[in-house]
Amino acid sequence: MNYLITGGAGFLGAALSNRLNRQGHHVRVLDDLSTGDPSALDPDIHFTRGDINDRPKLWTLLQDIDCVYHLAARVSVPESILFPRDYTHVNVGGTATLMEAIRDAGTKRIVLASSGAIYGDQKEALLSENLLPHPRSPYAVSKLSAEWLVRTIGELAGVETICLRVFNAYGPGQRIPAAHPPVIPNFIRQSMQNGTLIYHGDGNQTRDYVYVDDVVNALVSAGTVQEIDAPVINIGSGTETSVRELAKLVIDITGGDPEEVFNPRAGSGVSCMRADISLAKEKLDYVPLVPLDMGLRLTMEKDPQFKNGS
Ligand code: NAD
């Protein structure tokens, strides 16, 4: 099959691109490299640097493509609170631009990487797809808007669509930006360097952490599954872990002795997140294979960022 992967030089995108390439498929990647790194891609992958709002470039890249994976996005919740206009431009405007190009090119299928963040804070502990979304950040709003653009334009144009609501993905290759680093690689690095683990809020908030290979399994399945009769599907581990429990695991695995600090004013305002993954099991044969302790060990072993305790 021929695939176009937007945001394919990013953390999840590169893992997906390499997997499909190694399975013998033809993979094209479009990425503006705002956070992505093309050196993470296998050399035989066709890489184009460009913006998701560049319609002529999209049109060219879409020729002969069977399925598009749309992962290009700005991805930081705190940054989106500072720059909602940029997030809307890339995540919503870019999705509309892509859907126009897909419609006109006659592409058969699009798989969107949406986010568990669209649920926000809910009364139910287990988050299932039929809950009313309650986004708590411009990032979450942008992902929910992207879902509806994909679904609506897809339905009008006869394009097959699947939106995967990915929960907190982690694994080798995840960047650690200085501002707003993701919790898992940041905790690993801080613990290895005997630095500081900062808990946002009281540290009792839970998240559903899902290993990158499990997310890629779900994406691959969504690109190939015959029957598409569920427009949105959760992808997580199906378990929840508090930030304190996560820190304890990381400290045990790294053997570090970091200082632990609480920042009660920080946090996303979302207390508990656990994905109901029954629909993914039913529709995509999805079974998460990597428990958190194993995933943390694999991340430390495989990610060059953590070699030599750095
Ligand atoms: P990432 O930042 O590593 O990947 C995003 C990629 O998009 C980067 O390579 C970046 O350079 C590219 N990009 C950004 N703006 C672009 C633009 N205007 N034009 C073209 N390319 C652009 O992040 P990731 O964690 O790999 O996330 C990939 C996708 O999965 C995103 O859509 C994100 O919303 C979604 N997602 C990720 C997670 C997670 O925990 N990592 C959870 C839920 C959803």
XYZ file of C-alpha atoms and ligand atoms in Angstrom:
354
model
C 0.000 0.000 0.000
C 0.994 3.647 -0.434
C 0.818 5.784 2.692
C 1.205 9.506 3.378
C 2.032 10.287 6.989
C 1.736 13.917 8.064
C 3.876 14.708 11.087
C 5.785 11.556 10.186
C 9.104 12.838 11.549
C 7.652 13.230 15.061
C 7.660 10.792 17.980
C 4.648 8.655 16.985
C 4.931 9.475 13.265
C 8.488 8.171 12.885
C 7.659 4.934 14.735
C 4.643 4.416 12.448
C 6.539 5.376 9.264
C 9.390 2.974 10.020
C 7.008 0.134 10.907
C 5.070 0.486 7.620
C 8.272 0.904 5.611
C 9.740 -2.265 7.154
C 6.536 -4.124 6.273
C 7.281 -3.319 2.619
C 4.827 -0.462 2.081
C 5.633 2.800 0.284
C 5.742 5.643 2.786
C 5.766 9.377 2.135
C 6.221 11.779 5.027
C 5.250 15.441 5.192
C 6.591 17.341 8.196
C 7.614 20.956 8.784
C 10.243 19.819 11.347
C 8.974 22.290 13.937
C 9.514 19.505 16.470
C 10.196 16.461 14.268
C 13.568 14.982 13.315
C 13.982 13.349 9.879
C 17.049 11.403 11.043
C 14.619 9.199 13.017
C 13.254 7.908 9.687
C 14.583 4.950 7.695
C 16.661 6.371 4.801
C 14.426 4.889 2.083
C 11.332 6.755 3.302
C 10.361 9.611 0.999
C 10.588 12.719 3.163
C 9.221 16.180 2.212
C 9.658 19.197 4.419
C 6.502 21.287 4.295
C 3.548 22.763 6.120
C 0.225 21.017 6.615
C -1.496 24.155 5.284
C 0.439 23.995 1.978
C -2.342 22.717 -0.274
C -0.363 22.431 -3.561
C 2.295 20.355 -1.788
C -0.402 18.128 -0.266
C -1.988 17.663 -3.660
C 1.309 16.490 -5.157
C 2.053 14.155 -2.262
C -1.446 12.635 -2.311
C -1.131 11.221 -5.843
C -1.551 7.398 -5.707
C -1.896 7.350 -1.919
C -4.286 4.724 -0.495
C -4.366 5.921 3.089
C -3.318 9.078 4.952
C -2.262 9.095 8.587
C -2.744 12.606 9.938
C -0.406 13.196 12.865
C 0.969 16.676 12.094
C -0.013 18.919 14.975
C 1.158 21.199 17.738
C 0.952 18.916 20.770
C 1.553 20.713 24.069
C -1.439 21.404 26.344
C 0.259 24.232 28.336
C 1.668 25.826 25.168
C -1.808 25.785 23.607
C -3.090 27.864 26.523
C -0.469 30.504 25.678
C -0.897 30.322 21.875
C -4.469 29.232 21.054
C -4.422 30.943 17.658
C -1.329 29.003 16.477
C -2.840 25.749 17.721
C -6.079 26.431 15.893
C -4.234 27.391 12.706
C -2.171 24.187 12.574
C -4.441 21.603 14.195
C -7.813 22.781 12.891
C -6.915 24.814 9.777
C -4.319 22.240 8.755
C -6.860 19.426 9.085
C -9.361 21.337 6.934
C -6.678 21.965 4.290
C -5.721 18.294 4.303
C -9.357 17.132 4.054
C -9.963 19.415 1.061
C -6.912 17.961 -0.677
C -7.912 14.376 0.229
C -11.438 14.959 -1.075
C -10.121 16.364 -4.373
C -7.452 13.681 -4.781
C -9.997 10.898 -4.159
C -7.963 9.295 -1.363
C -9.732 6.248 0.079
C -9.028 6.528 3.807
C -7.719 8.858 6.519
C -6.730 7.887 10.055
C -6.528 10.831 12.474
C -4.418 10.765 15.627
C -6.885 12.411 17.992
C -6.443 12.582 21.747
C -7.897 11.362 25.031
C -7.548 15.007 26.110
C -10.896 15.748 24.440
C -12.700 14.083 27.401
C -11.444 16.582 29.997
C -12.680 15.991 33.544
C -15.578 13.519 33.696
C -17.633 12.065 36.549
C -16.954 8.543 35.287
C -13.527 7.075 36.050
C -13.526 4.982 32.870
C -13.584 7.083 29.694
C -15.631 5.550 26.901
C -16.268 6.964 23.449
C -19.929 7.755 24.093
C -19.205 10.331 26.833
C -19.821 13.956 25.985
C -16.380 15.539 25.432
C -15.412 18.347 27.783
C -12.149 19.781 26.444
C -10.166 21.801 28.996
C -7.503 23.377 26.761
C -7.190 24.880 23.271
C -5.194 21.767 22.348
C -8.103 19.500 23.317
C -10.565 21.768 21.486
C -8.375 21.632 18.386
C -8.260 17.818 18.411
C -12.039 17.565 18.858
C -12.539 20.057 16.014
C -10.145 18.056 13.855
C -12.167 14.891 14.550
C -15.380 16.567 13.383
C -13.753 18.044 10.272
C -12.374 14.636 9.317
C -15.683 12.895 9.979
C -17.909 15.492 8.321
C -15.846 16.207 5.201
C -15.086 12.491 4.932
C -18.767 11.571 5.053
C -19.718 14.225 2.479
C -16.917 13.158 0.118
C -17.111 9.378 0.577
C -13.732 9.104 2.298
C -13.340 6.376 4.947
C -12.367 7.907 8.288
C -11.180 6.649 11.677
C -10.218 8.892 14.579
C -8.078 7.229 17.250
C -8.225 8.977 20.627
C -4.717 8.227 21.829
C -4.126 8.622 25.578
C -0.680 9.410 27.081
C 1.806 7.809 24.703
C 5.448 7.340 25.737
C 8.513 5.445 24.599
C 11.872 5.816 22.876
C 12.118 8.848 20.618
C 9.852 11.152 22.630
C 11.432 14.609 22.778
C 12.140 16.398 26.058
C 11.713 20.115 25.254
C 12.966 22.545 27.914
C 9.514 24.097 28.241
C 6.640 21.765 29.244
C 8.422 18.399 28.853
C 6.217 15.255 28.783
C 6.170 13.628 32.210
C 7.718 10.217 31.463
C 10.965 11.146 29.663
C 11.340 14.120 31.975
C 10.996 11.963 35.117
C 13.447 9.393 33.708
C 16.046 12.050 32.961
C 15.592 13.870 36.257
C 15.769 10.648 38.208
C 18.900 9.437 36.379
C 20.589 12.777 37.084
C 19.350 12.940 40.705
C 17.526 16.125 39.686
C 14.004 17.216 40.637
C 10.661 15.518 40.046
C 7.962 18.189 40.033
C 4.415 17.046 40.757
C 1.705 19.215 39.275
C -1.079 19.469 41.833
C -0.957 16.798 44.567
C 0.416 14.070 42.282
C -2.669 11.909 42.784
C -4.092 12.644 39.334
C -4.057 9.551 37.136
C -3.256 9.055 33.478
C -3.454 6.131 31.061
C 0.107 5.653 29.780
C 0.395 3.654 26.565
C 3.644 2.418 25.007
C 4.521 3.653 21.512
C 4.544 0.153 19.927
C 0.989 -0.456 21.138
C -0.135 2.859 19.603
C 1.565 1.915 16.320
C -0.198 -1.476 16.349
C -3.529 0.338 16.640
C -2.674 2.830 13.885
C -1.592 0.058 11.510
C -4.796 -1.833 12.207
C -6.922 1.298 11.625
C -5.256 1.748 8.222
C -6.056 -1.754 7.046
C -9.222 -2.950 8.820
C -11.962 -3.901 6.319
C -15.075 -2.771 8.139
C -15.165 0.787 9.495
C -18.249 1.288 11.605
C -16.888 3.167 14.611
C -15.908 6.773 13.890
C -13.855 7.296 17.067
C -11.918 4.686 19.037
C -9.905 5.027 22.263
C -6.321 3.806 22.335
C -4.747 3.446 25.761
C -3.462 0.753 28.072
C -6.819 0.425 29.833
C -5.100 1.075 33.174
C -4.514 4.235 35.184
C -1.430 5.276 37.144
C -1.080 8.277 39.447
C 1.850 10.614 38.948
C 3.164 9.572 42.372
C 3.012 5.882 41.398
C 4.743 6.706 38.125
C 7.521 8.532 39.976
C 8.023 5.561 42.309
C 8.334 3.188 39.340
C 10.809 5.486 37.572
C 12.924 5.876 40.722
C 12.978 2.080 41.240
C 13.943 1.393 37.623
C 16.572 4.124 37.285
C 17.968 3.613 40.793
C 18.053 7.409 41.141
C 17.530 9.579 44.205
C 15.772 12.721 42.914
C 14.251 15.484 45.020
C 10.431 15.461 44.917
C 8.681 18.846 44.771
C 4.970 19.719 44.675
C 3.604 22.600 42.604
C -0.025 22.830 43.757
C -0.916 25.623 41.314
C 0.153 23.747 38.181
C -1.760 21.050 36.343
C -4.263 20.590 33.565
C -7.354 20.453 35.805
C -8.059 16.886 34.681
C -7.965 14.486 37.654
C -8.446 10.941 36.330
C -7.979 9.343 32.953
C -8.382 5.685 32.066
C -9.340 4.623 28.571
C -12.141 2.166 28.006
C -10.498 0.115 25.249
C -13.293 -2.396 24.645
C -14.227 -0.812 21.308
C -10.592 -0.939 20.134
C -10.461 -4.624 21.102
C -13.666 -5.335 19.193
C -13.050 -3.249 16.066
C -9.256 -3.264 15.687
C -8.234 -6.486 17.480
C -6.248 -4.149 19.681
C -4.590 -5.600 22.763
C -2.006 -3.504 24.633
C 1.067 -5.694 25.021
C 3.492 -3.569 27.041
C 2.770 -2.868 30.724
C 4.121 0.357 32.179
C 7.118 -1.072 34.058
C 8.275 -2.930 30.945
C 7.684 0.137 28.762
C 9.757 2.310 31.085
C 12.635 -0.191 30.961
C 12.408 -0.389 27.157
C 12.399 3.411 26.922
C 15.559 3.659 29.014
C 17.282 0.871 27.066
C 16.382 1.956 23.555
C 16.379 5.767 23.696
C 19.850 7.230 23.039
C 18.836 10.267 25.129
C 19.201 8.064 28.225
C 22.516 6.425 27.384
C 25.325 7.096 29.931
C 22.851 8.470 32.458
C 22.234 11.638 30.386
P 5.354 15.297 17.832
O 5.451 16.744 18.176
O 6.558 14.465 18.032
O 4.812 15.097 16.336
C 4.104 16.086 15.637
C 4.806 16.275 14.309
O 4.055 17.223 13.544
C 6.216 16.833 14.470
O 7.135 16.051 13.717
C 6.129 18.258 13.910
O 7.323 18.700 13.310
C 4.974 18.105 12.919
N 4.281 19.374 12.665
C 3.881 20.295 13.565
N 3.306 21.329 12.945
C 3.312 21.044 11.612
C 2.869 21.745 10.450
N 2.310 22.962 10.540
N 3.039 21.158 9.249
C 3.639 19.931 9.133
N 4.090 19.237 10.206
C 3.925 19.790 11.430
O 4.132 14.703 18.699
P 3.593 13.214 18.824
O 3.529 12.938 20.268
O 4.313 12.297 17.918
O 2.085 13.392 18.314
C 1.674 12.971 17.015
C 0.163 13.103 16.911
O -0.468 12.262 17.887
C -0.370 14.505 17.160
O -1.429 14.751 16.271
C -0.889 14.453 18.582
O -1.943 15.376 18.796
C -1.381 13.027 18.654
N -1.382 12.514 20.003
C -0.206 12.273 20.682
C -0.253 11.783 21.978
C 1.003 11.494 22.768
O 0.885 11.182 23.963
N 2.194 11.581 22.189
C -1.485 11.569 22.609
C -2.652 11.845 21.899
C -2.587 12.301 20.597
